[in-house]
Coordinates of C-alpha atoms in Angstrom, one line a residue:
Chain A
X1 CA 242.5 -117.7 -148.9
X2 CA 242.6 -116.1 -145.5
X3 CA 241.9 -112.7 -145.9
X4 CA 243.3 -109.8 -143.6
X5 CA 241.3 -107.6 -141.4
X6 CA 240.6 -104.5 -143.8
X7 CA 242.1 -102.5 -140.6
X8 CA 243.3 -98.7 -142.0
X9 CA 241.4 -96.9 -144.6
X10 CA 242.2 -97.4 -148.1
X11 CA 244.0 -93.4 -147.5
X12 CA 246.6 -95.0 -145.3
X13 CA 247.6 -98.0 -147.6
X14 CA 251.0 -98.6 -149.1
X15 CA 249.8 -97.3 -152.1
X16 CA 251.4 -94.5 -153.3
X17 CA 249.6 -90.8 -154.1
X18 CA 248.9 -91.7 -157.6
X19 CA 248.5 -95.4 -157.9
X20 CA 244.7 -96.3 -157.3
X21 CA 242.4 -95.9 -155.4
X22 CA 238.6 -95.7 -155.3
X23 CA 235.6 -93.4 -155.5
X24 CA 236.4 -90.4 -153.8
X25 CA 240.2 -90.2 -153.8
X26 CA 241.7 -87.3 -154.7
X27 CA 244.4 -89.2 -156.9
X28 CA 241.9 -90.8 -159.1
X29 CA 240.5 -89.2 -162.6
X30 CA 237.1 -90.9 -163.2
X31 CA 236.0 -91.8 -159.6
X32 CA 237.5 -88.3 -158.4
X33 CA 234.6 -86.2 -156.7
X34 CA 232.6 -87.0 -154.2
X35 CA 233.0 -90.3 -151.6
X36 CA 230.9 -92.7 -152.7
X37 CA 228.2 -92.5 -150.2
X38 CA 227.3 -89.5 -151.2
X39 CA 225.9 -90.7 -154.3
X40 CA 225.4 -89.1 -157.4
X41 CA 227.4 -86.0 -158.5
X42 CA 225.5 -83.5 -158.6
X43 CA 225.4 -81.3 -162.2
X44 CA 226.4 -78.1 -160.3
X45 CA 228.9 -79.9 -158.2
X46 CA 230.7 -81.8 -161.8
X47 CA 231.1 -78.3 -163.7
X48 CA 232.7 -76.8 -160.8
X49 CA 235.1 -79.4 -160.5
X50 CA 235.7 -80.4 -164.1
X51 CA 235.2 -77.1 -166.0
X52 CA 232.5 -76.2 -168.2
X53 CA 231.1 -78.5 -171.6
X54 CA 232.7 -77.7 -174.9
X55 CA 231.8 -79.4 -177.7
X56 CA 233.9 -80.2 -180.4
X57 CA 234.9 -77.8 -182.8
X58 CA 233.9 -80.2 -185.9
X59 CA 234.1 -83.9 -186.8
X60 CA 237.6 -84.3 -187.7
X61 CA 239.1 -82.6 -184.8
X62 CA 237.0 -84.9 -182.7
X63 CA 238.3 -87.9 -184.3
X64 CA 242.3 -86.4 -184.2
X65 CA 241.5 -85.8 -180.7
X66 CA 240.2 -89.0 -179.6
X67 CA 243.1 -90.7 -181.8
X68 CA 245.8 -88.8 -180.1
X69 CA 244.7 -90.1 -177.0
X70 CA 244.7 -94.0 -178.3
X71 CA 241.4 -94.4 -176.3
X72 CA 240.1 -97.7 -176.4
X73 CA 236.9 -99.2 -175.8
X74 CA 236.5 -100.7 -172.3
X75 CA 233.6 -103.0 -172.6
X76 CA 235.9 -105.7 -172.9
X77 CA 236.5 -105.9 -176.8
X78 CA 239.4 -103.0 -176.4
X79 CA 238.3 -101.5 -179.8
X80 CA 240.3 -98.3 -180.7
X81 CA 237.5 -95.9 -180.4
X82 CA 238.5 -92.7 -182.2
X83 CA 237.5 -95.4 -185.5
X84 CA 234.4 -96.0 -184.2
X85 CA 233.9 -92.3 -185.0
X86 CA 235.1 -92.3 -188.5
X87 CA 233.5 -95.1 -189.3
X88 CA 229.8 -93.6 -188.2
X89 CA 231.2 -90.2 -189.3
X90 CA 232.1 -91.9 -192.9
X91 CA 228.9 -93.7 -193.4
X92 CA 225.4 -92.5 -194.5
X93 CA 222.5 -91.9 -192.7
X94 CA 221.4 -89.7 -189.4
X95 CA 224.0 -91.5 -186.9
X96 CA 223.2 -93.0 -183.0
X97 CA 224.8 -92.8 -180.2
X98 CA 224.1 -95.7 -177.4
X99 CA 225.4 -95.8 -173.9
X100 CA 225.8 -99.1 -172.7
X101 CA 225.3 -99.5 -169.4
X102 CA 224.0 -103.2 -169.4
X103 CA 226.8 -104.8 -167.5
X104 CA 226.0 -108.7 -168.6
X105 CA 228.8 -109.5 -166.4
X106 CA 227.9 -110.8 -163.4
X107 CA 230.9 -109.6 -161.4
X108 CA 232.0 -106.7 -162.9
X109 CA 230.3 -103.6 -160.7
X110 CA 232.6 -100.3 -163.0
X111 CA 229.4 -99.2 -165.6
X112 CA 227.0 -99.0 -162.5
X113 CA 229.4 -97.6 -160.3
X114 CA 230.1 -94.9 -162.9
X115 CA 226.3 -94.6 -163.6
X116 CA 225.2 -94.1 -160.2
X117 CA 228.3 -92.0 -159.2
X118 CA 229.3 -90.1 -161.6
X119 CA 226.4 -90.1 -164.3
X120 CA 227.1 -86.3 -165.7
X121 CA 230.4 -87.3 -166.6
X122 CA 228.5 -90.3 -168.6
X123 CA 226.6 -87.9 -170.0
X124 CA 228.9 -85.6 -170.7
X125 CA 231.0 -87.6 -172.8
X126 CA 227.3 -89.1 -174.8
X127 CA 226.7 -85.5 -175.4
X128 CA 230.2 -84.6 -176.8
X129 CA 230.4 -87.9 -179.0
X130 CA 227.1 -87.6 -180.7
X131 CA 228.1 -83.4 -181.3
X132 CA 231.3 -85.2 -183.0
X133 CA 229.4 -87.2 -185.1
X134 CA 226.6 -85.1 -185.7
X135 CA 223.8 -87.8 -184.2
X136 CA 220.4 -86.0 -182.9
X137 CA 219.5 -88.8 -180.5
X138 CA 221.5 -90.7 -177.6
X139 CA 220.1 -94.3 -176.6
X140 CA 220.9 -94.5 -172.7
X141 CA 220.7 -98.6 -172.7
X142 CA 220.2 -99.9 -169.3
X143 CA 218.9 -102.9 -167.7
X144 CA 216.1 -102.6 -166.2
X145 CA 216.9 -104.0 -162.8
X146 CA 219.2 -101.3 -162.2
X147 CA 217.1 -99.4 -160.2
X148 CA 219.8 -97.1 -158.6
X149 CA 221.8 -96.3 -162.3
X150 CA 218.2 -95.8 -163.3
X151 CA 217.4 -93.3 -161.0
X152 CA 220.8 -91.3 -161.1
X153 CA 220.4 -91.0 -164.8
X154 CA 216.7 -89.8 -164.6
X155 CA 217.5 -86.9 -162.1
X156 CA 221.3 -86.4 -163.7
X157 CA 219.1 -85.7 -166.9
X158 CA 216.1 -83.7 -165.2
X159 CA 219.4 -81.6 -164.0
X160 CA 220.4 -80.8 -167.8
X161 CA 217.2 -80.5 -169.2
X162 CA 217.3 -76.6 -167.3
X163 CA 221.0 -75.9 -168.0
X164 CA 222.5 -77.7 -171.0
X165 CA 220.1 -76.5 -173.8
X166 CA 222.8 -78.2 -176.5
X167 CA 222.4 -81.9 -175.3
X168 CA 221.0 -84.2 -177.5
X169 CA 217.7 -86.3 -177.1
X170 CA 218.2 -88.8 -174.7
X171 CA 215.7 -92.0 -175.2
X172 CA 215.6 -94.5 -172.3
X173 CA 216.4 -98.4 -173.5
X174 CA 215.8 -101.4 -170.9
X175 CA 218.5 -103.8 -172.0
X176 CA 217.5 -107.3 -171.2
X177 CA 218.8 -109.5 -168.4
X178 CA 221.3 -111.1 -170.4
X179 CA 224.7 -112.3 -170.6
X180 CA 225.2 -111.4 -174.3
X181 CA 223.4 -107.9 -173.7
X182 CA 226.2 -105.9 -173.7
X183 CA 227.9 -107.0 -176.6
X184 CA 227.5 -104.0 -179.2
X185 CA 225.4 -106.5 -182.0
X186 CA 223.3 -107.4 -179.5
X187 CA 222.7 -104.0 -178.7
X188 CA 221.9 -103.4 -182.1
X189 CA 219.5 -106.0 -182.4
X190 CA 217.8 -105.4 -179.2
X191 CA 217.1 -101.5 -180.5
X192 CA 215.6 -102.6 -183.7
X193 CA 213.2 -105.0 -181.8
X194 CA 214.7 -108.5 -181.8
X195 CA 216.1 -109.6 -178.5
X196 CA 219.7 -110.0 -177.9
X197 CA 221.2 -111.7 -180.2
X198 CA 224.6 -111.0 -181.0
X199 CA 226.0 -111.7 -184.4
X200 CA 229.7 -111.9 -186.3
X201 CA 228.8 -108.7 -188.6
X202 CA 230.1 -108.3 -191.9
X203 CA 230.3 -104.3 -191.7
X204 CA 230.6 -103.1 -188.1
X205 CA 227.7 -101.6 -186.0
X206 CA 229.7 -98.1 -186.5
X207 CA 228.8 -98.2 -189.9
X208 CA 225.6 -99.8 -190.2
X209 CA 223.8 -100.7 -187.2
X210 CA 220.1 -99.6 -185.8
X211 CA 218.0 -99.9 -189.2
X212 CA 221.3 -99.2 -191.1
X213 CA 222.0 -96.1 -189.3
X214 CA 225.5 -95.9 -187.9
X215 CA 225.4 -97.0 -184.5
X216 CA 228.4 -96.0 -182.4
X217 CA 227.8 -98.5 -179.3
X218 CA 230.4 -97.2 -176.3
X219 CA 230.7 -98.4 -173.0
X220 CA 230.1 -96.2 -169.9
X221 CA 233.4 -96.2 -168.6
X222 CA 234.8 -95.1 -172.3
X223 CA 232.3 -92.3 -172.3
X224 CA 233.2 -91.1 -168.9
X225 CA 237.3 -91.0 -170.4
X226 CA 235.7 -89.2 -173.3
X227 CA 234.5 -86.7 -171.2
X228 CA 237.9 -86.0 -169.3
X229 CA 239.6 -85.9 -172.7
X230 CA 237.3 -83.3 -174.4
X231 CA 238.2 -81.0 -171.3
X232 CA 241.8 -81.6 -170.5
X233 CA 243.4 -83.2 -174.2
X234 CA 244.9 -86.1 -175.0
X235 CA 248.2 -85.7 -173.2
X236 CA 246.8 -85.2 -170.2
X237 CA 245.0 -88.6 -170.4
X238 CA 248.1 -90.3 -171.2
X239 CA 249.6 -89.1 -168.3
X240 CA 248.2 -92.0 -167.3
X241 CA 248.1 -95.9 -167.9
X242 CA 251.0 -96.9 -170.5
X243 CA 252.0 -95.9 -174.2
X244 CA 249.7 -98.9 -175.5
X245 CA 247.0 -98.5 -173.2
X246 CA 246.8 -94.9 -171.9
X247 CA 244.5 -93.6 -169.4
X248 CA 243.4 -95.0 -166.3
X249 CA 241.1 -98.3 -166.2
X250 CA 238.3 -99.2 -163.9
X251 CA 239.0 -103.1 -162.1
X252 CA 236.2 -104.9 -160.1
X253 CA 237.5 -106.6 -157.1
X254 CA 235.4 -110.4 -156.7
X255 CA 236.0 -113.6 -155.4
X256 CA 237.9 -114.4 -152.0
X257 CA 238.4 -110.9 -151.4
X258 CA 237.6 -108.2 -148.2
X259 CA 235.5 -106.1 -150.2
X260 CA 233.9 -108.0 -153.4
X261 CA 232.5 -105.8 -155.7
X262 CA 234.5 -102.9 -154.6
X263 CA 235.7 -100.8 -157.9
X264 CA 239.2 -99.6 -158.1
X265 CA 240.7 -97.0 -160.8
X266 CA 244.2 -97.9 -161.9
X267 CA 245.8 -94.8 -162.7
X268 CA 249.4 -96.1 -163.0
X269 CA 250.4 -99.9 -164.3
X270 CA 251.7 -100.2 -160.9
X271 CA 252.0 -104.3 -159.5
X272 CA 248.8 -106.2 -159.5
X273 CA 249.5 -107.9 -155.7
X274 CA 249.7 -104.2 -154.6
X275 CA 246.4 -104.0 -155.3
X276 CA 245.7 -107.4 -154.0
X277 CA 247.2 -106.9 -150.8
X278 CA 246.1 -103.4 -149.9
X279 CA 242.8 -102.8 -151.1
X280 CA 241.4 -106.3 -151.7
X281 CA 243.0 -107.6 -148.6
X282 CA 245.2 -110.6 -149.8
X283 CA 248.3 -111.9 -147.1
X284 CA 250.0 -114.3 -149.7
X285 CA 249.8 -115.2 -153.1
X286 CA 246.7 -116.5 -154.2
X287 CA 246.6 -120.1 -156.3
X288 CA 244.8 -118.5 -159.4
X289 CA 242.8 -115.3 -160.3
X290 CA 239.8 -115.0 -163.0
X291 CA 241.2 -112.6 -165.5
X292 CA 238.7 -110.2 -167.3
X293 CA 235.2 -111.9 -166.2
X294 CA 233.2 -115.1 -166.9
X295 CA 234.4 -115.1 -170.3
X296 CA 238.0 -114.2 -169.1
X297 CA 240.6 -116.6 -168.4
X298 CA 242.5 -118.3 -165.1
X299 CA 245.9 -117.4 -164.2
X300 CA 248.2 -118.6 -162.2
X301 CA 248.3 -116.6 -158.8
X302 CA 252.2 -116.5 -159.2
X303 CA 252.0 -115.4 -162.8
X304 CA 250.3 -112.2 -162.0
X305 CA 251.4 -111.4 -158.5
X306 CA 254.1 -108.9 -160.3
X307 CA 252.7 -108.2 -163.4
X308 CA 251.9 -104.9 -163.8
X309 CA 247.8 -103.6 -164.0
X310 CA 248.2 -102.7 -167.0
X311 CA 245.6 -103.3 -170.1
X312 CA 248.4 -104.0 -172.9
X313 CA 251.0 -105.9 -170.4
X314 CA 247.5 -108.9 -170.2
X315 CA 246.7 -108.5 -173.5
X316 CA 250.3 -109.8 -174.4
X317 CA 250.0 -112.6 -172.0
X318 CA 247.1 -113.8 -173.5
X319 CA 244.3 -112.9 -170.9
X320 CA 242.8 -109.7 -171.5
X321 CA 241.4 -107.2 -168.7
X322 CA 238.5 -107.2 -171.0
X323 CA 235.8 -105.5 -168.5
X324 CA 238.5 -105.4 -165.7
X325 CA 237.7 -107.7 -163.1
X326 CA 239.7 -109.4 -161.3
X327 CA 238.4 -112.9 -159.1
X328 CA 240.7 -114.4 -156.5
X329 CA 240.3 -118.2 -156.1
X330 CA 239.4 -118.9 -152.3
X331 CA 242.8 -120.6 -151.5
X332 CA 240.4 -124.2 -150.1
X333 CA 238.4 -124.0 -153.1
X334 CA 238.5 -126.3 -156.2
X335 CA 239.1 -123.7 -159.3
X336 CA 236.8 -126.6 -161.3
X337 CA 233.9 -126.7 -159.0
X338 CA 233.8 -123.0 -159.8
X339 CA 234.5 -123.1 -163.1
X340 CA 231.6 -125.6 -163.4
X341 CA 229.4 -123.2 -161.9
X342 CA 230.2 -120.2 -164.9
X343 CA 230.4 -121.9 -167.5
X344 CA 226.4 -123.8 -166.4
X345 CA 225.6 -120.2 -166.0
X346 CA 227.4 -119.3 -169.4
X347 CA 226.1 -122.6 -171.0
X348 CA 222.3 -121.0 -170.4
X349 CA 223.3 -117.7 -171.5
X350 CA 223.7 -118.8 -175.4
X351 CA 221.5 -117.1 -177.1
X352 CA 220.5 -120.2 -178.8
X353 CA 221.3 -119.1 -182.5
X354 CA 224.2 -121.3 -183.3
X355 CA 224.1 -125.6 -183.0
X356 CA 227.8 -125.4 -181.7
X357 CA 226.8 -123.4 -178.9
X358 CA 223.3 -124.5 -178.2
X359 CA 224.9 -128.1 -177.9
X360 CA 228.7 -127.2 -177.8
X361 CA 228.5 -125.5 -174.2
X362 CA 225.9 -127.8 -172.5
X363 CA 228.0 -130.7 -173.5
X364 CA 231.4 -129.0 -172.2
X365 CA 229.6 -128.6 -168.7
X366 CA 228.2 -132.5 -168.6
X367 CA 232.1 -133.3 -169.5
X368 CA 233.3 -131.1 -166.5
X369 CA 230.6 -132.2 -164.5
X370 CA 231.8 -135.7 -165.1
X371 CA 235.2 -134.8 -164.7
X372 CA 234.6 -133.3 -161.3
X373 CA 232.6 -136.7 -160.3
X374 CA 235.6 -138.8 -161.2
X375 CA 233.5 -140.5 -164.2
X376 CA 235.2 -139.0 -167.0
X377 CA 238.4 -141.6 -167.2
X378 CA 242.1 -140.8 -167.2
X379 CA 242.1 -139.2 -170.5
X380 CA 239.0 -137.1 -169.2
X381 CA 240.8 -134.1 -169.1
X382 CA 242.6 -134.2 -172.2
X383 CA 239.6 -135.1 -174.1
X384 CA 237.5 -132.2 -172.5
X385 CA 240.6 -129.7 -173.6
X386 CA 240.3 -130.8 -177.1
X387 CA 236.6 -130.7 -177.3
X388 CA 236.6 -126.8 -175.9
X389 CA 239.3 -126.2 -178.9
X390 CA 237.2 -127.7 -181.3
X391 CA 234.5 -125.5 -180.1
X392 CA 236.3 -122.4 -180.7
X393 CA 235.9 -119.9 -183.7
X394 CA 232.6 -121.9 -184.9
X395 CA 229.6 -119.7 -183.1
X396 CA 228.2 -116.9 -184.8
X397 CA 229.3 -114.7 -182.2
X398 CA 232.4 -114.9 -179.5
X399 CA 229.8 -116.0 -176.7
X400 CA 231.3 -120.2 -177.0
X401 CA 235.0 -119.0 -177.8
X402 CA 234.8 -117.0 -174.0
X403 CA 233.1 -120.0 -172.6
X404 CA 235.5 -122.7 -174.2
X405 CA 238.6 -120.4 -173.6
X406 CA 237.9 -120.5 -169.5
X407 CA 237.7 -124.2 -169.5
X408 CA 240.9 -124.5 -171.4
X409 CA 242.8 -122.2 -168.9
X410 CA 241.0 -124.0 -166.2
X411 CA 242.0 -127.5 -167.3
X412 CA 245.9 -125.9 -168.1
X413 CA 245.9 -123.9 -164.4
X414 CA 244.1 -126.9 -162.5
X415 CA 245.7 -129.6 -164.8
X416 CA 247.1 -131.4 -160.9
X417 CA 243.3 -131.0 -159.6
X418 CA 241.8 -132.1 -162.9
X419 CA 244.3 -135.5 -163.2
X420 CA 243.6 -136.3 -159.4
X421 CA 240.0 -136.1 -160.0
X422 CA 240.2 -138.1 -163.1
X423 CA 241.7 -140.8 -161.5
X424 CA 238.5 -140.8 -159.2
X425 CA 240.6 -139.4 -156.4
X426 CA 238.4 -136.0 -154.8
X427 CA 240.8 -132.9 -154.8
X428 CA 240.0 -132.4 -151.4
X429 CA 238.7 -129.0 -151.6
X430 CA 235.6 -126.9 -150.6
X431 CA 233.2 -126.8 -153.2
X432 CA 231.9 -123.0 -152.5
X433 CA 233.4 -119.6 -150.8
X434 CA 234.3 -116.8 -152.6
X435 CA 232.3 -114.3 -154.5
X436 CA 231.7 -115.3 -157.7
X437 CA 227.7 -114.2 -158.2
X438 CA 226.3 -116.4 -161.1
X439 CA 222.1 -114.8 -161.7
X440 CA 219.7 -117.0 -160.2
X441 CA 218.3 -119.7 -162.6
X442 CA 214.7 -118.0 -162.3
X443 CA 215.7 -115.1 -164.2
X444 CA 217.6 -116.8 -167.0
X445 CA 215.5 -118.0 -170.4
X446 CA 213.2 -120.9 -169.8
Chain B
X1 CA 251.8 -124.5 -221.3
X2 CA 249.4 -121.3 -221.0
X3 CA 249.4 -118.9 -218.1
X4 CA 246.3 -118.9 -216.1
X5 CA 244.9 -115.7 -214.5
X6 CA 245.6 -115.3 -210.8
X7 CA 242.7 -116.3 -208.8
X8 CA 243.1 -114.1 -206.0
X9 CA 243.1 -114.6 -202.5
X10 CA 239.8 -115.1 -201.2
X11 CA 238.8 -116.4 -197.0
X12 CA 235.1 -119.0 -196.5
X13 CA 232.9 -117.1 -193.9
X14 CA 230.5 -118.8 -192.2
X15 CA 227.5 -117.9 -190.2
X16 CA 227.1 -120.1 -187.0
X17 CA 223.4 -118.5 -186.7
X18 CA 222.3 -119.7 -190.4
X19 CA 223.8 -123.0 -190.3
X20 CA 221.6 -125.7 -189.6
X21 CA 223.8 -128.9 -190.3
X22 CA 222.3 -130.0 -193.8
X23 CA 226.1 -131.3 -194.1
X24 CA 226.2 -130.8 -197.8
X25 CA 229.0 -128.1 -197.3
X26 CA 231.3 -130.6 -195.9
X27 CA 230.1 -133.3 -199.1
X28 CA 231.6 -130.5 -201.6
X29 CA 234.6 -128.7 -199.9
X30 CA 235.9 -131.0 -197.4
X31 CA 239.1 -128.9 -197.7
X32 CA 238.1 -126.1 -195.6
X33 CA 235.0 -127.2 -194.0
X34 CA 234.5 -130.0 -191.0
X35 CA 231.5 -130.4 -189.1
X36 CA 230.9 -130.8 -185.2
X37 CA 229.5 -133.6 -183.5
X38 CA 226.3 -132.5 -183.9
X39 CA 226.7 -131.8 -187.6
X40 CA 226.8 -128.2 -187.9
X41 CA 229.9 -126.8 -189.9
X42 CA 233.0 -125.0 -188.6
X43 CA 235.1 -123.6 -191.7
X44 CA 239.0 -122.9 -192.0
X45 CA 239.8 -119.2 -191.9
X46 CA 243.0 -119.1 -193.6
X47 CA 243.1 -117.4 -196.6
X48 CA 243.0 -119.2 -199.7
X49 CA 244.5 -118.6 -203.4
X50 CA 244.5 -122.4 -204.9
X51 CA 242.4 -123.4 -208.0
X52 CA 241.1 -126.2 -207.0
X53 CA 240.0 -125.4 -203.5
X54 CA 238.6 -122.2 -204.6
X55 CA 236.2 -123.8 -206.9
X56 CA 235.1 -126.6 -204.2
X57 CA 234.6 -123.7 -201.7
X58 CA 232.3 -122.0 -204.2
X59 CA 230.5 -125.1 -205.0
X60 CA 230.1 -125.2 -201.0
X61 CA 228.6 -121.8 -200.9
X62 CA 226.4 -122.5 -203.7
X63 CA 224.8 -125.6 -202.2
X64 CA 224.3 -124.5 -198.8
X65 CA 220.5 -123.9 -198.7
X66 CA 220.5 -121.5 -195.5
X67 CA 223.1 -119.0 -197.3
X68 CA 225.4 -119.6 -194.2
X69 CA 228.5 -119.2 -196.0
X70 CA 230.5 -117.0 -198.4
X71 CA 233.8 -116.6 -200.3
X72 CA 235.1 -112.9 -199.8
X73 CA 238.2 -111.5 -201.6
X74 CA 240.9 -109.9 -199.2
X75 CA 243.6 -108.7 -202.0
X76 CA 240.9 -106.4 -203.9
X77 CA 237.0 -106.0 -205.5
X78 CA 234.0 -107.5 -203.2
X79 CA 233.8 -110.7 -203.6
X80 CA 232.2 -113.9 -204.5
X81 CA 228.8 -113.6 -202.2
X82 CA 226.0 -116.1 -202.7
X83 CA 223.4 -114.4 -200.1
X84 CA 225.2 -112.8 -197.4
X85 CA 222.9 -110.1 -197.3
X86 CA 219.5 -111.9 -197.7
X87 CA 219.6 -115.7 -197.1
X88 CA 218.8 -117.8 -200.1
X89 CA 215.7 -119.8 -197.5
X90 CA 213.8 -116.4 -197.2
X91 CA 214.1 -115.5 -201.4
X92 CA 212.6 -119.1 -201.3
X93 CA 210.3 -118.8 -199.6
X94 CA 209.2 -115.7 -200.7
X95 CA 208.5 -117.2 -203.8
X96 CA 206.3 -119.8 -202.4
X97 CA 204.0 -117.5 -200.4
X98 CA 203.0 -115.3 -203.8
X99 CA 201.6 -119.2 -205.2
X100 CA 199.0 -119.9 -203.0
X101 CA 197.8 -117.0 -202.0
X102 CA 197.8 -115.5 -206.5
X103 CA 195.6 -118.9 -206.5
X104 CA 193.3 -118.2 -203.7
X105 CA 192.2 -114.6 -205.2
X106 CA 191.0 -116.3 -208.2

């Protein structure tokens, strides 16, 4: 894709007052503040501009509060999260609160740009959720590579120590380098001293997780809403965003973009090309775009160009924000070489529990690998198709379905690419460009 | 003819982690179960209120030694659960620890 000059700030762009924009617009809700070189918020700096802490009145008014506002979880599983609250408010023994700030996925930059931005509101919204649900102690569960979100969080919490007497304990977790990190069993598992190994659970983590304890797991970015709709109610956050999915959402930009890794807050569904072409510097309509991360989906450039940003609008269609990034295809590039290269990354990330995925995933990349080469036959394609179907549902977790669900949409989107190289013809196409960061193979398990 | 009692409608669970392609599963409930190409199982999620599947499910659940699967009732009372909470291996071999070691402190 040729990309455009970014020539005029972001402040000049077609977008409109309250569309998007990015840390330190005055339109946005989360990112508002400071401009993003400035680094972290300072405490005294937050209160004046969002108004002092108040925590909830008691338990149930919490859980009205956060249900009148139809918050839902934004790690990617879109969870509605007022139930996560009754659940661990419902359940016995002393309940946890964890942030999760251990972003598995390798593109998505929204939980460290909120934790090293913006960590009181973070905080903020830890501290009002475990007053809601009556838990003494907040795990802040970070990686421990994250030396930045690291830092803000140790000095945004040497801030409070002095001023916000009614905070609860705050325990620093390193969450391992890992894909399947992040995902809230894993979490779970990881606290009680296994290593991250996520699991289909029978009763949810909100009602028995750490040692039994309810365990309400919440991403950053759905802490930082929390905050905002403690202070200003419910209404106010759906003022934003759509009936089905109010409030704003937090997109990473990756891929053949200007600007990769640049985080942008959606406050209104407005058209995702606007977006495209104004803040990730797109002149035309790109081929495809990876949908929701490496576990996402591939759409068809043309599909998306008018859709709307808008969290419920792509879960309909089948491809789900999930942690909101969004990954132009370079337009010379060959959407298989690059699928090939996630799912070898994702393929390695299986936390090795389940035969299906342990051999399921490393088998799916020697059949794309062959398919790329030209050694996989005419019926290559279909077969590959119907082997990532067969793989779905049968993991002990949703790691293989993520994994077999981007080959399928790669194989439907690139079905022309994936015939011509079938029939041992080369598609022509660069083999890298574009940001699409897969972790070096030093770091991943040996 | 008599009138039977309604079984109810129950789902198979499974537990990718447990499994560890002993196959048997498939042997008694070919119904709901299949296995991969590498021989671990994959079960049918759709519920299920027939007799005769319902009793080759259970046997299923009853012969799979790593307690990977389970029946559980969706219209009403918890259901039919072989080991879901502890597997059946680790009751096993529970059992064989307390042996050799009762003999050795003699």
């Amino acid at each position: 894709m040729t990309v455009l000059a970014h020539s005029s700030p972001p402040g000049d762009s077609q977008l409109d007052e309250r569309g998007c924009g990015i840390a330190g617009w005055p339109a946005t809700r989360l990112l508002a503040g400071p401009q993003r070189s400035l680094g972290p918020e300072p405490l005294e700096l937050h209160s004046r501009r969002v108004g002092q802490f108040v925590p909830p009145a008691s338990s149930e008014q919490a859980v009205e509060l956060v249900g009148a506002s139809g918050l839902l979880g934004r790690g990617g599983g879109e969870f509605p999260f007022a139930e996560k609250l009754r659940a661990a408010g419902a359940a016995h023994g002393p309940p946890l609160v964890v942030v999760n700030g251990s972003e598995g996925e390798p593109a998505s930059r929204k939980d460290r740009e909120l934790l090293e931005l913006r960590p009181h509101l973070v905080l903020d919204g830890a501290s009002w959720a475990s007053a809601a649900i009556g838990a003494p102690q907040v795990v802040i569960y970070l990686e421990a590579g994250r030396c930045a979100a690291w830092q803000a969080m140790r000095s945004a919490l040497r801030e409070r120590r002095i001023e916000r007497t009614s905070d609860p304990d705050f325990h620093f977790v390193a969450a391992p380098d890992r894909y399947v990190a992040g995902e809230s069993s894993a979490v779970v598992s990881v606290l009680e001293g296994r290593g991250p190994l996520p699991r289909r659970r029978p009763i949810p983590v909100a009602a028995s997780g750490v040692g039994g304890r309810p365990t309400v797991v919440a991403n950053t970015e759905t802490l930082a809403h929390l905050a905002l709709i403690a202070r200003f109610g419910p209404d106010w956050f759906r003022q934003a965003g759509s009936p089905r999915a109010p409030g704003s959402t937090l997109v990473t930009l990756a891929g053949e973009v200007v600007n990769p890794g640049l985080v942008v807050e959606v406050v209104e569904p407005i058209a995702t090309h606007r977006i495209l072409t104004s803040l990730a510097g797109l002149d035309g309509v790109p081929e495809a775009v990876l949908v929701g991360g490496y576990g996402g989906r591939w759409v068809d450039g043309p599909a998306i160009w008018d859709a709307p940003l808008d969290r419920a609008v792509f879960r309909a269609a089948g491809c789900g924000l999930g942690c909101g990034l969004l990954a132009v295809l370079p337009r010379r590039r060959c959407g298989l070489a690059v699928t090939h290269r996630i799912l070898d990354y994702l393929a390695g990330e299986s936390a090795g529990q389940c035969g299906s995925c342990l051999f399921g995933l490393p088998a799916l990349v020697e059949g794309l690998g062959a398919l790329i080469a030209g050694r996989s036959g005419r019926r290559g394609p279909d077969r590959l198709h119907a082997a990532a179907f067969e793989l779905e549902g049968r993991g002990g977790c949703g790691h293989p379905d993520g994994a077999a669900g981007l080959l399928q949409s790669a194989l439907e989107v690139f079905g022309a690419d994936a015939h011509r190289h079938a029939r041992r013809h080369p598609c022509g196409r660069d083999r890298d460009g574009g940001w699409f960061p897969v972790p070096s193979e030093r770091r991943r398990r040996p | 003819m008599t009138l039977r009692k309604p079984v109810g409608t129950w789902r198979l669970t499974f537990d990718g982690a447990r499994c560890a392609g002993h196959g048997i599963c498939v042997l008694h409930c070919p119904d709901l179960v299949t296995l991969d190409e590498w021989g671990f199982a994959g079960v049918d999620k759709t519920p299920v209120s027939q007799r005769g599947v319902l009793r080759r499910a259970r046997r299923a659940v009853r012969a799979c030694p790593e307690g990977a699967l389970a029946l559980r009732r969706l219209d009403s009372s918890p259901g039919f659960r072989a080991s879901t909470e502890r597997p059946l291996q680790s009751r096993v071999s529970a059992g064989f620890e307390i042996a050799p070691s009762g003999v050795g402190a003699e």
